[in-house]
PDB file of C-alpha atoms in Angstrom:
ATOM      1  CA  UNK A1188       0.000   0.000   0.000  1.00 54.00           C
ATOM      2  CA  UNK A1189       2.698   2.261   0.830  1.00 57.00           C
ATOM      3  CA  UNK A1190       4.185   1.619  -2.473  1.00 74.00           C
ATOM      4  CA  UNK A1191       0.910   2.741  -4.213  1.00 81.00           C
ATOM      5  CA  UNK A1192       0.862   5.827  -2.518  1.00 80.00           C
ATOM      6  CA  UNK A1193       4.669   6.456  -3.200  1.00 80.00           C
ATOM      7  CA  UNK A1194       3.169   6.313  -7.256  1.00 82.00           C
ATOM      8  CA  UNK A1195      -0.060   8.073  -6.836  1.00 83.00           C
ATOM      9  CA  UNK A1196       1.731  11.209  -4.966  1.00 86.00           C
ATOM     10  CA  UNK A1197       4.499  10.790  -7.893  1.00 84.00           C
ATOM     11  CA  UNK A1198       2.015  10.666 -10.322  1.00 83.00           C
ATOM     12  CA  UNK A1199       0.362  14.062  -8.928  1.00 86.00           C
ATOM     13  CA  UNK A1200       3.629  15.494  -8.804  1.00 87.00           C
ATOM     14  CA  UNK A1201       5.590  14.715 -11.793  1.00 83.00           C
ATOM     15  CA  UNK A1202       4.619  15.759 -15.224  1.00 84.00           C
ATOM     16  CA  UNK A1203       6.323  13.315 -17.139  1.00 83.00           C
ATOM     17  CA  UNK A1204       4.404  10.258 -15.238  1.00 85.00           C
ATOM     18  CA  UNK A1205       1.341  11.779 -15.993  1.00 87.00           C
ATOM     19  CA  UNK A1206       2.096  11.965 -19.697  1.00 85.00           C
ATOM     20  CA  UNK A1207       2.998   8.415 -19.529  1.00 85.00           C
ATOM     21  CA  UNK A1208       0.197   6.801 -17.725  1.00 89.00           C
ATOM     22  CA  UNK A1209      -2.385   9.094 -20.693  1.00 89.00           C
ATOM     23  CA  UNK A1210      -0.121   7.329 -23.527  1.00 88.00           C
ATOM     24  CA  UNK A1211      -0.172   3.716 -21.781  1.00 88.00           C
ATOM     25  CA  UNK A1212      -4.276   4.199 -21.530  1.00 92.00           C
ATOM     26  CA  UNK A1213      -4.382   5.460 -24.735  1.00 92.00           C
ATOM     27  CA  UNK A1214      -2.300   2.891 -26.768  1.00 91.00           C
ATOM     28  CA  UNK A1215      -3.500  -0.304 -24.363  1.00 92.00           C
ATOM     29  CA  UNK A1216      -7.176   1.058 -25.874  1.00 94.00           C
ATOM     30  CA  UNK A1217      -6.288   1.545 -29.459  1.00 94.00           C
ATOM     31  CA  UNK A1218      -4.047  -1.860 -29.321  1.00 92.00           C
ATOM     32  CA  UNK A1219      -6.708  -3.990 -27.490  1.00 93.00           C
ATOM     33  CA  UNK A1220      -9.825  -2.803 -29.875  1.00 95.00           C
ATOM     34  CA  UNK A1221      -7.411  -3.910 -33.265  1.00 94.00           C
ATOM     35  CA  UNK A1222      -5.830  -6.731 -32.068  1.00 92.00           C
ATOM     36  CA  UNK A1223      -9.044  -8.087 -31.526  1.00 94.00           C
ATOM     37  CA  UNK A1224      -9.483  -8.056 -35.337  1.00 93.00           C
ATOM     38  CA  UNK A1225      -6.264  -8.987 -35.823  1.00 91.00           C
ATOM     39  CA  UNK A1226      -6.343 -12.279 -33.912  1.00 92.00           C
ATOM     40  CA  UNK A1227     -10.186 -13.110 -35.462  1.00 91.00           C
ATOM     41  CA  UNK A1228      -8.796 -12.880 -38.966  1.00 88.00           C
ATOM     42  CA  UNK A1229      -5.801 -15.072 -38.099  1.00 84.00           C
ATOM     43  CA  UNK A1230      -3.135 -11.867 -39.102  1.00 82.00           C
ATOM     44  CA  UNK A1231      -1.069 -12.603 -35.410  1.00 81.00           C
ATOM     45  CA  UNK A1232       2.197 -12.707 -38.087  1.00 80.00           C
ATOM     46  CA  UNK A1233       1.130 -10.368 -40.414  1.00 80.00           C
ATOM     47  CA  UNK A1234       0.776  -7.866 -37.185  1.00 78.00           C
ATOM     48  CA  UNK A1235       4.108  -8.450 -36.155  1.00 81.00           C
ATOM     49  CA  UNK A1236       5.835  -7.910 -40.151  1.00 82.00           C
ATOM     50  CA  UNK A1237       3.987  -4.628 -39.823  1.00 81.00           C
ATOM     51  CA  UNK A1238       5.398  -3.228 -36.899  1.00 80.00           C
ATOM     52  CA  UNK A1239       8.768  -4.178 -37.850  1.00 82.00           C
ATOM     53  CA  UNK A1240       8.537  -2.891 -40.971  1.00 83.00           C
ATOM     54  CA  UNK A1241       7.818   0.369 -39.769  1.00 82.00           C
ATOM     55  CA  UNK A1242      11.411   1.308 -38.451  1.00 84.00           C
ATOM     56  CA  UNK A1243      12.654   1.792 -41.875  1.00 88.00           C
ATOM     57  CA  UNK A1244       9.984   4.270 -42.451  1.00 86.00           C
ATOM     58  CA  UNK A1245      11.020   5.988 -38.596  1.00 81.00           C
ATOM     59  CA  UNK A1246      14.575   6.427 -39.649  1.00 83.00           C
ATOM     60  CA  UNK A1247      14.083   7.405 -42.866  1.00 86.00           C
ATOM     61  CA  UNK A1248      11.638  10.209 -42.104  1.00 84.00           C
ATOM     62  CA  UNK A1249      14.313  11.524 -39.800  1.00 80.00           C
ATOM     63  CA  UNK A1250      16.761  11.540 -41.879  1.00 82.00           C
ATOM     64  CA  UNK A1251      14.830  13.954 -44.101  1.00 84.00           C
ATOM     65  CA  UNK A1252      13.291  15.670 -41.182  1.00 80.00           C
ATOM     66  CA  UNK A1253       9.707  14.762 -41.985  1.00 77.00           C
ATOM     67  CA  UNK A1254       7.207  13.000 -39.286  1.00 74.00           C
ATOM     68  CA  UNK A1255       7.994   9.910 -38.277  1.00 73.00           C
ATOM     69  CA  UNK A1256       3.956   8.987 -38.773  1.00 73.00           C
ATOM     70  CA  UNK A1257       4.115   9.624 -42.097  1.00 80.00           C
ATOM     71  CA  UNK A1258       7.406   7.676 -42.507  1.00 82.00           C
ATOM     72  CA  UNK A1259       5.932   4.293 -40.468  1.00 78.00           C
ATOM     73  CA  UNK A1260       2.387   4.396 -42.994  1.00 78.00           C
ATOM     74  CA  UNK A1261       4.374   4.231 -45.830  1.00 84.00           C
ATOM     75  CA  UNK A1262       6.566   1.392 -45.354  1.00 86.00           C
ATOM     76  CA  UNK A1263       3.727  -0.149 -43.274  1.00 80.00           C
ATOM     77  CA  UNK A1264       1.589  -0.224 -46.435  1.00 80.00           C
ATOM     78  CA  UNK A1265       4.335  -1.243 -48.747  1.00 85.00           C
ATOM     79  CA  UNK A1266       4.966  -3.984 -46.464  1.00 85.00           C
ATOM     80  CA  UNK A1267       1.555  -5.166 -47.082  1.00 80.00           C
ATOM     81  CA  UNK A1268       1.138  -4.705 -50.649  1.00 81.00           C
ATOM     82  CA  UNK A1269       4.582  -6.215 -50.641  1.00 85.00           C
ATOM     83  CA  UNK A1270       3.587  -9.557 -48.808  1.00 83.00           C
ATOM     84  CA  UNK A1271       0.099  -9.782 -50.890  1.00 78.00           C
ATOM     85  CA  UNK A1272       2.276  -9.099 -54.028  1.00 82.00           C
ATOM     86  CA  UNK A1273       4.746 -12.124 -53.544  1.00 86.00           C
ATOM     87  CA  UNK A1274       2.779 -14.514 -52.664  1.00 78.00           C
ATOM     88  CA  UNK A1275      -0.138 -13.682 -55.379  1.00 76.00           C
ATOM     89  CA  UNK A1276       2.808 -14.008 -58.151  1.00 82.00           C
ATOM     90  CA  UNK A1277       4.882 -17.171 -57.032  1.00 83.00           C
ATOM     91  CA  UNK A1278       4.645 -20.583 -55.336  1.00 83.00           C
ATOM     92  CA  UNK A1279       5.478 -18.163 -51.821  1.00 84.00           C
ATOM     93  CA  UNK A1280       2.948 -18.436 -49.640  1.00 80.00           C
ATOM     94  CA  UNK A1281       2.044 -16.018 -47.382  1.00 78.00           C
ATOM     95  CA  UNK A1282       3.591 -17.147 -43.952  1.00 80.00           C
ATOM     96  CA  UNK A1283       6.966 -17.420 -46.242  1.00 87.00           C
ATOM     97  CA  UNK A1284       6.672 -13.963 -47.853  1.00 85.00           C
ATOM     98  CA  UNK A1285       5.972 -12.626 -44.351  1.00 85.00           C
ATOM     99  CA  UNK A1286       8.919 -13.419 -42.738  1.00 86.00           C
ATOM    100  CA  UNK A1287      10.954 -12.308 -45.697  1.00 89.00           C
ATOM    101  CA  UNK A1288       9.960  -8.647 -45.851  1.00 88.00           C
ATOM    102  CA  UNK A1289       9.804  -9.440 -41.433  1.00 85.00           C
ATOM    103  CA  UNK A1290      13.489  -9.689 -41.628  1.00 88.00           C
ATOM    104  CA  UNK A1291      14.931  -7.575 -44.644  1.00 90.00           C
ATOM    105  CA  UNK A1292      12.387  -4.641 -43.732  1.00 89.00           C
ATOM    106  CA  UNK A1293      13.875  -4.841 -40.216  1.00 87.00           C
ATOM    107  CA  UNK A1294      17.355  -5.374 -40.723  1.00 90.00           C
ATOM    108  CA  UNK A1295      16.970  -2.481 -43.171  1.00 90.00           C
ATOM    109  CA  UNK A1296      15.941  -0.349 -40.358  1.00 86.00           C
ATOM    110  CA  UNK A1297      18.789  -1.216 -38.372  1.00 84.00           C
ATOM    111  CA  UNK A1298      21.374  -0.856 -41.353  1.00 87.00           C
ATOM    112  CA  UNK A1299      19.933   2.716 -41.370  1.00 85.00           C
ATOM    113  CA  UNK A1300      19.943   3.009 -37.588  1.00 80.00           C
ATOM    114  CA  UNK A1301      23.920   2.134 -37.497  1.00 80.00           C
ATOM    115  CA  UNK A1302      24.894   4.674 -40.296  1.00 80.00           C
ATOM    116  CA  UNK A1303      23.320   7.531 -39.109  1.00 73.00           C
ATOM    117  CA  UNK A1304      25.387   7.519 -36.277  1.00 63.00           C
ATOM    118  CA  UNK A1305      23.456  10.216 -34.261  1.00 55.00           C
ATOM    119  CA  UNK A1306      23.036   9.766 -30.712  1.00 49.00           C
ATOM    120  CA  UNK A1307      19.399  11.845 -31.333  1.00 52.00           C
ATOM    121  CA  UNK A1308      18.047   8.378 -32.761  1.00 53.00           C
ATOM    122  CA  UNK A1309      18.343   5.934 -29.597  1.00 58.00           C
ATOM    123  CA  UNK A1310      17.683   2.499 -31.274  1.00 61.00           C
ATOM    124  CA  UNK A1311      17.045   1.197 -27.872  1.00 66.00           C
ATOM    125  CA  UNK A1312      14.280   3.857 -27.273  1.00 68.00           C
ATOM    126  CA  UNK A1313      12.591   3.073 -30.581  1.00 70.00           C
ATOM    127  CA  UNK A1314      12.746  -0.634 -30.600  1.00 69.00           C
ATOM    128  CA  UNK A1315      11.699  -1.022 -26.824  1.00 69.00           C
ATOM    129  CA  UNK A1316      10.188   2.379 -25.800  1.00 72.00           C
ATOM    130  CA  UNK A1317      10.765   4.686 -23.633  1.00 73.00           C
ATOM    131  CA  UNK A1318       7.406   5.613 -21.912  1.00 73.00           C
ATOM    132  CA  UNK A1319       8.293   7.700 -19.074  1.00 71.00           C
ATOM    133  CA  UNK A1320      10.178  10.262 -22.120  1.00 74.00           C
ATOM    134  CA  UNK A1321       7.011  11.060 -23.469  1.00 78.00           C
ATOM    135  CA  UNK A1322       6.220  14.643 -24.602  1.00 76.00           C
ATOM    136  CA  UNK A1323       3.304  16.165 -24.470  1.00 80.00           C
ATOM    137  CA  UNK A1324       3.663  16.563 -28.329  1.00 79.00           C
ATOM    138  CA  UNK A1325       3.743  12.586 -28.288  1.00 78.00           C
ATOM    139  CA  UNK A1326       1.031  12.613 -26.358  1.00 85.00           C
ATOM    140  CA  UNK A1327      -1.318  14.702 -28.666  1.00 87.00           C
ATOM    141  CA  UNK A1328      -0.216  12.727 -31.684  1.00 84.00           C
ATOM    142  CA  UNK A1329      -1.061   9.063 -30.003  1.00 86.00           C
ATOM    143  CA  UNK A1330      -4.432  10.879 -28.394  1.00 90.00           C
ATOM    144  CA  UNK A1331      -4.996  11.714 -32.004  1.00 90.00           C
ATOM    145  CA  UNK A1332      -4.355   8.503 -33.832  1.00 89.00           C
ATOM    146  CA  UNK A1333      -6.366   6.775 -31.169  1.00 92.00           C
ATOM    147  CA  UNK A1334      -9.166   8.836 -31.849  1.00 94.00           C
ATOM    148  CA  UNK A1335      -8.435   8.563 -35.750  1.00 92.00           C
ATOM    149  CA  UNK A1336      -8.754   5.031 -35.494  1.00 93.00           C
ATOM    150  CA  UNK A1337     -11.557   4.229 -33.009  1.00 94.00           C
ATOM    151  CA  UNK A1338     -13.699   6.650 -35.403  1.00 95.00           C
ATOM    152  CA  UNK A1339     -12.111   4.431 -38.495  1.00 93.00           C
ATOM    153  CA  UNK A1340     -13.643   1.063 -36.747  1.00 94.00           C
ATOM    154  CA  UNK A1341     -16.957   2.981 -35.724  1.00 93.00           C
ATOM    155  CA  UNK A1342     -17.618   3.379 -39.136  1.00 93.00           C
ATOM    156  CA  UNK A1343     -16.756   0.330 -40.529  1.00 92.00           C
ATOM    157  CA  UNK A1344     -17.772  -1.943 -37.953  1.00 93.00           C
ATOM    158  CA  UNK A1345     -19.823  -3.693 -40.303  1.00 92.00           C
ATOM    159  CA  UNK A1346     -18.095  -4.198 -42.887  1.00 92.00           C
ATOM    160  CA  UNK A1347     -15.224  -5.247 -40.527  1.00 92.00           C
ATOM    161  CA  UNK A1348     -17.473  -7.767 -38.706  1.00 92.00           C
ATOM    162  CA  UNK A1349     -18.903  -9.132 -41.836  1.00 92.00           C
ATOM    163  CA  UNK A1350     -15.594  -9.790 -43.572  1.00 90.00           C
ATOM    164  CA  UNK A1351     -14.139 -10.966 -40.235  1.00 89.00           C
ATOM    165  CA  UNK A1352     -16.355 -13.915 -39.678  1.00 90.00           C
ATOM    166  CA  UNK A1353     -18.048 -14.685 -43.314  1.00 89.00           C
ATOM    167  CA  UNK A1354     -15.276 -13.010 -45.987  1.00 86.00           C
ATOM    168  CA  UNK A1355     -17.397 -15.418 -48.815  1.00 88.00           C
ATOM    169  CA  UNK A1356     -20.514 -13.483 -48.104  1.00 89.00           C
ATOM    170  CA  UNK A1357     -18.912 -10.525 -48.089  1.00 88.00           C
ATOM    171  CA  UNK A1358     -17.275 -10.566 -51.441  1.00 88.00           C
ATOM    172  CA  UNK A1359     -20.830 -12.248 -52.490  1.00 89.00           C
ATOM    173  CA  UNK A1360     -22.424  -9.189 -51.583  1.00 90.00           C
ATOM    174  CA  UNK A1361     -19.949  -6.837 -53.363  1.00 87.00           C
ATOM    175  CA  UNK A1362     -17.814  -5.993 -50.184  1.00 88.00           C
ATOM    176  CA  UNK A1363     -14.317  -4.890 -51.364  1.00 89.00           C
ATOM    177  CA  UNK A1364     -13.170  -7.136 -49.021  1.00 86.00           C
ATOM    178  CA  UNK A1365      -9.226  -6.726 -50.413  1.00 84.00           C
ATOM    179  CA  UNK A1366      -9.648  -2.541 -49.744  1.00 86.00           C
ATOM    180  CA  UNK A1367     -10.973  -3.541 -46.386  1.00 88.00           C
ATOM    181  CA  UNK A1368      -7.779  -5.951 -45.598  1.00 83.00           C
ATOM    182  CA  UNK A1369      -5.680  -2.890 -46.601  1.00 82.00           C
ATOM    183  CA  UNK A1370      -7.631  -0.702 -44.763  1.00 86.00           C
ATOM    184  CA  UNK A1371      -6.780  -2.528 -41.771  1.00 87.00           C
ATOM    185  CA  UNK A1372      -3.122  -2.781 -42.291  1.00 81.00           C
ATOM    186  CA  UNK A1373      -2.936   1.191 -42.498  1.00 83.00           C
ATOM    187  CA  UNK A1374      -4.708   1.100 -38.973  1.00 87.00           C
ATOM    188  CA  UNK A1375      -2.035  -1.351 -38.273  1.00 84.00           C
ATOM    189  CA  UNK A1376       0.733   1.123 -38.962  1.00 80.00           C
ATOM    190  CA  UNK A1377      -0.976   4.195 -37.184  1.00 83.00           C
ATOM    191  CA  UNK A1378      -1.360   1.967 -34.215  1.00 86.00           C
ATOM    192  CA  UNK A1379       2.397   0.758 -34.947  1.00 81.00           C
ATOM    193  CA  UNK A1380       3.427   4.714 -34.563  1.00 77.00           C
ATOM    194  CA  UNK A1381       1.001   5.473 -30.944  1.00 79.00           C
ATOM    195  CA  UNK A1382       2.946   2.565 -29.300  1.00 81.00           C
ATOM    196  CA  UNK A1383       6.656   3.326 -30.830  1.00 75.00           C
ATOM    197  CA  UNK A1384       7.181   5.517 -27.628  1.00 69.00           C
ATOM    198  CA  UNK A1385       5.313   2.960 -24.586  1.00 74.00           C
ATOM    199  CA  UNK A1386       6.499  -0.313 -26.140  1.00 77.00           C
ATOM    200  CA  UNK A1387       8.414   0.233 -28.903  1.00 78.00           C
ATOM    201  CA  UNK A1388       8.514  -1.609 -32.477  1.00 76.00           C
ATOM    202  CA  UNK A1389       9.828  -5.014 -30.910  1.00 72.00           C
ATOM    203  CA  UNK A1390       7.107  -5.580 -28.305  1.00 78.00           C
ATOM    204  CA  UNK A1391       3.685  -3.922 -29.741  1.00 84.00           C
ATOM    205  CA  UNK A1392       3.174  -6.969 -31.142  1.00 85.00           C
ATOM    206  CA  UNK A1393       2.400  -8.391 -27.846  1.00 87.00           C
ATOM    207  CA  UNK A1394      -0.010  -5.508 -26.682  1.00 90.00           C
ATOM    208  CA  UNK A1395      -1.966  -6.229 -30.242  1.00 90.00           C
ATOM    209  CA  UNK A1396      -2.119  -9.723 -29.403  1.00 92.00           C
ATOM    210  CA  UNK A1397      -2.407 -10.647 -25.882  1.00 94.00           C
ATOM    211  CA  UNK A1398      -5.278  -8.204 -24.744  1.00 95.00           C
ATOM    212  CA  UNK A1399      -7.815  -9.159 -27.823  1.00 94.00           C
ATOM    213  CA  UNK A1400      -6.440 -13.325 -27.066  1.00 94.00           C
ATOM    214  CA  UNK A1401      -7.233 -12.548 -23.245  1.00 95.00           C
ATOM    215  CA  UNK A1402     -10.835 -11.641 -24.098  1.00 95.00           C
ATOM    216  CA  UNK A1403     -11.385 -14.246 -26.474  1.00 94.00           C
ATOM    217  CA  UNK A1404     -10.939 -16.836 -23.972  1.00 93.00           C
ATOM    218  CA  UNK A1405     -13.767 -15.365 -21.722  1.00 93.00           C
ATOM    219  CA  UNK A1406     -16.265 -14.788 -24.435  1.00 92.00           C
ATOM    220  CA  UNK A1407     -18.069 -15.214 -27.963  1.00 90.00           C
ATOM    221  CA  UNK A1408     -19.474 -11.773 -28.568  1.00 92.00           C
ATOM    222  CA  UNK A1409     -17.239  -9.198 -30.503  1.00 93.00           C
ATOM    223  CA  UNK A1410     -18.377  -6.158 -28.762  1.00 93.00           C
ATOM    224  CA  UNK A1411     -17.672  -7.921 -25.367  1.00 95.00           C
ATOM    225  CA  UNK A1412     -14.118  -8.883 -26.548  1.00 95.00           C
ATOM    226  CA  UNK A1413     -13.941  -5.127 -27.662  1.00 96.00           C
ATOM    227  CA  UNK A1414     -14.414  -3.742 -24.629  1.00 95.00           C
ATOM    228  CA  UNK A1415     -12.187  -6.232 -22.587  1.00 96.00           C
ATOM    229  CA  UNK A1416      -9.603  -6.337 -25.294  1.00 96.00           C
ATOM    230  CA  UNK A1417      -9.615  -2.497 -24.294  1.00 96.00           C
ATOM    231  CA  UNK A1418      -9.783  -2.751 -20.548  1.00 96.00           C
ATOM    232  CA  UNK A1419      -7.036  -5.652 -20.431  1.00 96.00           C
ATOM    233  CA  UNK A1420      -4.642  -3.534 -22.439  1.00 94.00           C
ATOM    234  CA  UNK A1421      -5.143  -0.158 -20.006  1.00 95.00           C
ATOM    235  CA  UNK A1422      -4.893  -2.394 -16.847  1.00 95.00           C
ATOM    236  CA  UNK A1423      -1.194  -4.178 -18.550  1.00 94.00           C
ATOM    237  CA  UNK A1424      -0.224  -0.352 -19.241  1.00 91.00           C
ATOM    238  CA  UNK A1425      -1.239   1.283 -15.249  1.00 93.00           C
ATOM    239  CA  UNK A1426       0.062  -1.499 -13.757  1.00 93.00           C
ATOM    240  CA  UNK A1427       2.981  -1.959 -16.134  1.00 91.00           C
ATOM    241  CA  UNK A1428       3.576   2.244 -15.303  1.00 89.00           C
ATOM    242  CA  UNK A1429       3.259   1.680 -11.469  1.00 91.00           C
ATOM    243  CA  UNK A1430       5.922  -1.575 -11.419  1.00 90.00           C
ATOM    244  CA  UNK A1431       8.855   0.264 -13.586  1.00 87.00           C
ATOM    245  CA  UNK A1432       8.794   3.411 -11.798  1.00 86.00           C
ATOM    246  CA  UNK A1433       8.533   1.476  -8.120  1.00 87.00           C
ATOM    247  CA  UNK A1434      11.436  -0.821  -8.949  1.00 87.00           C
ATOM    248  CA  UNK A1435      13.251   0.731 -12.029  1.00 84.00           C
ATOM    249  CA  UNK A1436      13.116  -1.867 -14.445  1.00 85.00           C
ATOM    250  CA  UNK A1437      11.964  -1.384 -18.481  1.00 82.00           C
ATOM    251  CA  UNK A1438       8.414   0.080 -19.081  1.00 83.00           C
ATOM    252  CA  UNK A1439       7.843  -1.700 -22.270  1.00 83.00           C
ATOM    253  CA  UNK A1440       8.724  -4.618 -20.978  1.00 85.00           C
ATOM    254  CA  UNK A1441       6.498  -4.570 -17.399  1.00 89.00           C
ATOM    255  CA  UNK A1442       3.389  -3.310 -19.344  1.00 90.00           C
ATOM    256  CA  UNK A1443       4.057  -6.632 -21.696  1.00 91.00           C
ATOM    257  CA  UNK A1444       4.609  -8.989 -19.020  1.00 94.00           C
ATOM    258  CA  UNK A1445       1.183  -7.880 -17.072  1.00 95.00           C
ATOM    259  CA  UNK A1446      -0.608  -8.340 -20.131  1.00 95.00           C
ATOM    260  CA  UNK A1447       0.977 -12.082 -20.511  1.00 95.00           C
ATOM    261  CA  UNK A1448      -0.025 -12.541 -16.909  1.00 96.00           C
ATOM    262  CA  UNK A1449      -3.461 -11.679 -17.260  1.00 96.00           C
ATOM    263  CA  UNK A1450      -3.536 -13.941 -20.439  1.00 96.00           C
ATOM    264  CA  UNK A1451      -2.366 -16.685 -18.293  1.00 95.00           C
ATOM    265  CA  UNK A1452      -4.855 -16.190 -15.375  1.00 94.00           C
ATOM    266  CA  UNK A1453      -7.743 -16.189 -18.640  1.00 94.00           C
ATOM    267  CA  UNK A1454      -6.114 -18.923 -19.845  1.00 94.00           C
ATOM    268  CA  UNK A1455      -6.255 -21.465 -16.909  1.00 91.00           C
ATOM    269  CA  UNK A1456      -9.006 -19.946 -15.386  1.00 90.00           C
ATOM    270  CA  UNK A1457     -11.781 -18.946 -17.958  1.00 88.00           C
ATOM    271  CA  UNK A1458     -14.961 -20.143 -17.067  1.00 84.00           C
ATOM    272  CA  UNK A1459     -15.430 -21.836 -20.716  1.00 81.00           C
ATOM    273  CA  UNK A1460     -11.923 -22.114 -21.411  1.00 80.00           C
ATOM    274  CA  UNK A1461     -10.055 -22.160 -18.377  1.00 81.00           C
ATOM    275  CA  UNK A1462      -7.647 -25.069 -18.537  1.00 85.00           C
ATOM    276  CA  UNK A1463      -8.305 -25.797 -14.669  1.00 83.00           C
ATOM    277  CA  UNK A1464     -11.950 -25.294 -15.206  1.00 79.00           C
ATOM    278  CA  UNK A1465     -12.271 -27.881 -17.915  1.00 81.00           C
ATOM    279  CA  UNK A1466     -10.129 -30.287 -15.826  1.00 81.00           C
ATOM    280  CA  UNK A1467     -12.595 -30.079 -12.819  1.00 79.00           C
ATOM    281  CA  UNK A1468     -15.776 -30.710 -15.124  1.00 77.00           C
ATOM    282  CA  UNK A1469     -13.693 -33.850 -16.426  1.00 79.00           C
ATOM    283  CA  UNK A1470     -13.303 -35.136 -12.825  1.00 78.00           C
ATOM    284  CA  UNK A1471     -16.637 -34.104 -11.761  1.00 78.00           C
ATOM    285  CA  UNK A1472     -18.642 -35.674 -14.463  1.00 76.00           C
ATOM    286  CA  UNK A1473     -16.359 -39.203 -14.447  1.00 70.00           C
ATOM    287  CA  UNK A1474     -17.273 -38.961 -10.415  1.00 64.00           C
ATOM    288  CA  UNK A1475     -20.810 -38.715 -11.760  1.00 57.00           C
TER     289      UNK A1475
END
């Protein structure tokens, strides 16, 4: 307890905690209401080529001196077009063609990262983020792509929840199901740039994932997994927050390892899925 008013008086007091508990919410929110997609449409790998791809794009943009959002969209949406290119034209199929561009995209990045040779571009800040050095600047960017996107999904909830779960009725009723998949990769990449300063390129990944695979263990209904997708990813960033500023250790990393510990808890303990749960009914009905 003493600890958690040691962070809440910190919290009150320090500026740059408050910015970084806002950006946590915000990305946890925007991360847990796509990867929920994201897992449903089986793109888990796709996700991850995505937001590696981006660093290219980061370094580049800074080497001209233009935004590194519009630097991340570009390469994130070349990626994409990229992957769906190969394997559409060769024997390559898509999990191969992934972790092609995965690794060249990425290794690109870090080619570029090495010869700039500036100590203004930490690699270490931009592959594993560096929460607590958020500006408010950063802030109003993520708040902004978080708002950009919710309204994106709003709007195209049906369309996303028809070619989610039935993509042969949805091209049967003239759905441009193909704009749609690229729509959601450019969400992908805008989500990619919100978390490049809480988690960095390495681990959002995990905050797209584990949230939205956390609420599909405890339910069936998509706006249920929504809006626990959502909550699981702002309770992995607060509590991730609270346990790297009490006991100095990585920010990225904490927020990412609560989120895998709530996933395990779902996991064993889901009252459908629940590993535990399951085991009992076994024993309880061979009792029977």
């Amino acid at each position: 307890m003493e600890g958690i008013g040691y962070f809440i008086d910190a919290v009150m007091t320090y500026p740059f905690l408050q910015n970084a508990l806002i950006a946590g919410v915000l990305v946890g929110i925007v991360c847990g209401v796509v990867g929920c997609f994201i897992i449903l449409r089986g793109m888990a790998l796709m996700g991850e080529a995505i937001s590696h791809a981006v660093l290219p794009g980061v370094v580049i943009a800074y080497m001209l001196g233009a935004s590194f959002f519009i630097g991340a969209v570009i390469t994130g949406v070349l990626t994409a077009l990229g992957i769906g290119y190969i394997s559409q034209n060769s024997r390559i199929k898509d999990d191969s063609a992934i972790g092609i561009l995965l690794t060249g995209t990425f290794a690109f990045g870090i080619v570029l990262v090495t010869t700039i040779g500036s100590t203004s571009v930490d690699v270490w800040h931009i592959l594993f983020g560096n929460v607590l050095a958020v500006s408010r600047s950063d802030l109003w960017m993520t708040l902004g792509i978080t708002i950009g996107v919710l309204i994106l999904i709003f709007v195209f909830y049906k369309q996303l929840l028809l070619s989610t779960f039935d993509p042969t009725m949805a091209k049967a009723i003239g759905l441009p199901t193909r704009l749609i998949h690229y729509m959601l990769m450019f969400i992908l990449s805008l989500v990619t740039v919100a978390s490049l300063n809480t988690v960095g390129i390495i681990l959002v990944v995990a905050m797209l994932i584990t949230p939205g695979a956390t609420a599909y263990l405890l339910t069936d209904r998509l706006p249920v997994m929504l809006t626990l997708s959502a909550v699981f990813g702002v309770t992995s960033a607060v509590v991730g927050v609270y346990y790297s500023y009490i006991y100095d250790v990585a920010t990225g990393a904490s927020i990412v390892i609560v989120a895998t510990l709530l996933f395990t808890l779902a996991f064993l303990f889901s009252p459908k899925q629940g590993v535990f749960v399951r085991w009992f009914r076994r024993m309880t009905t061979s009792k029977a």
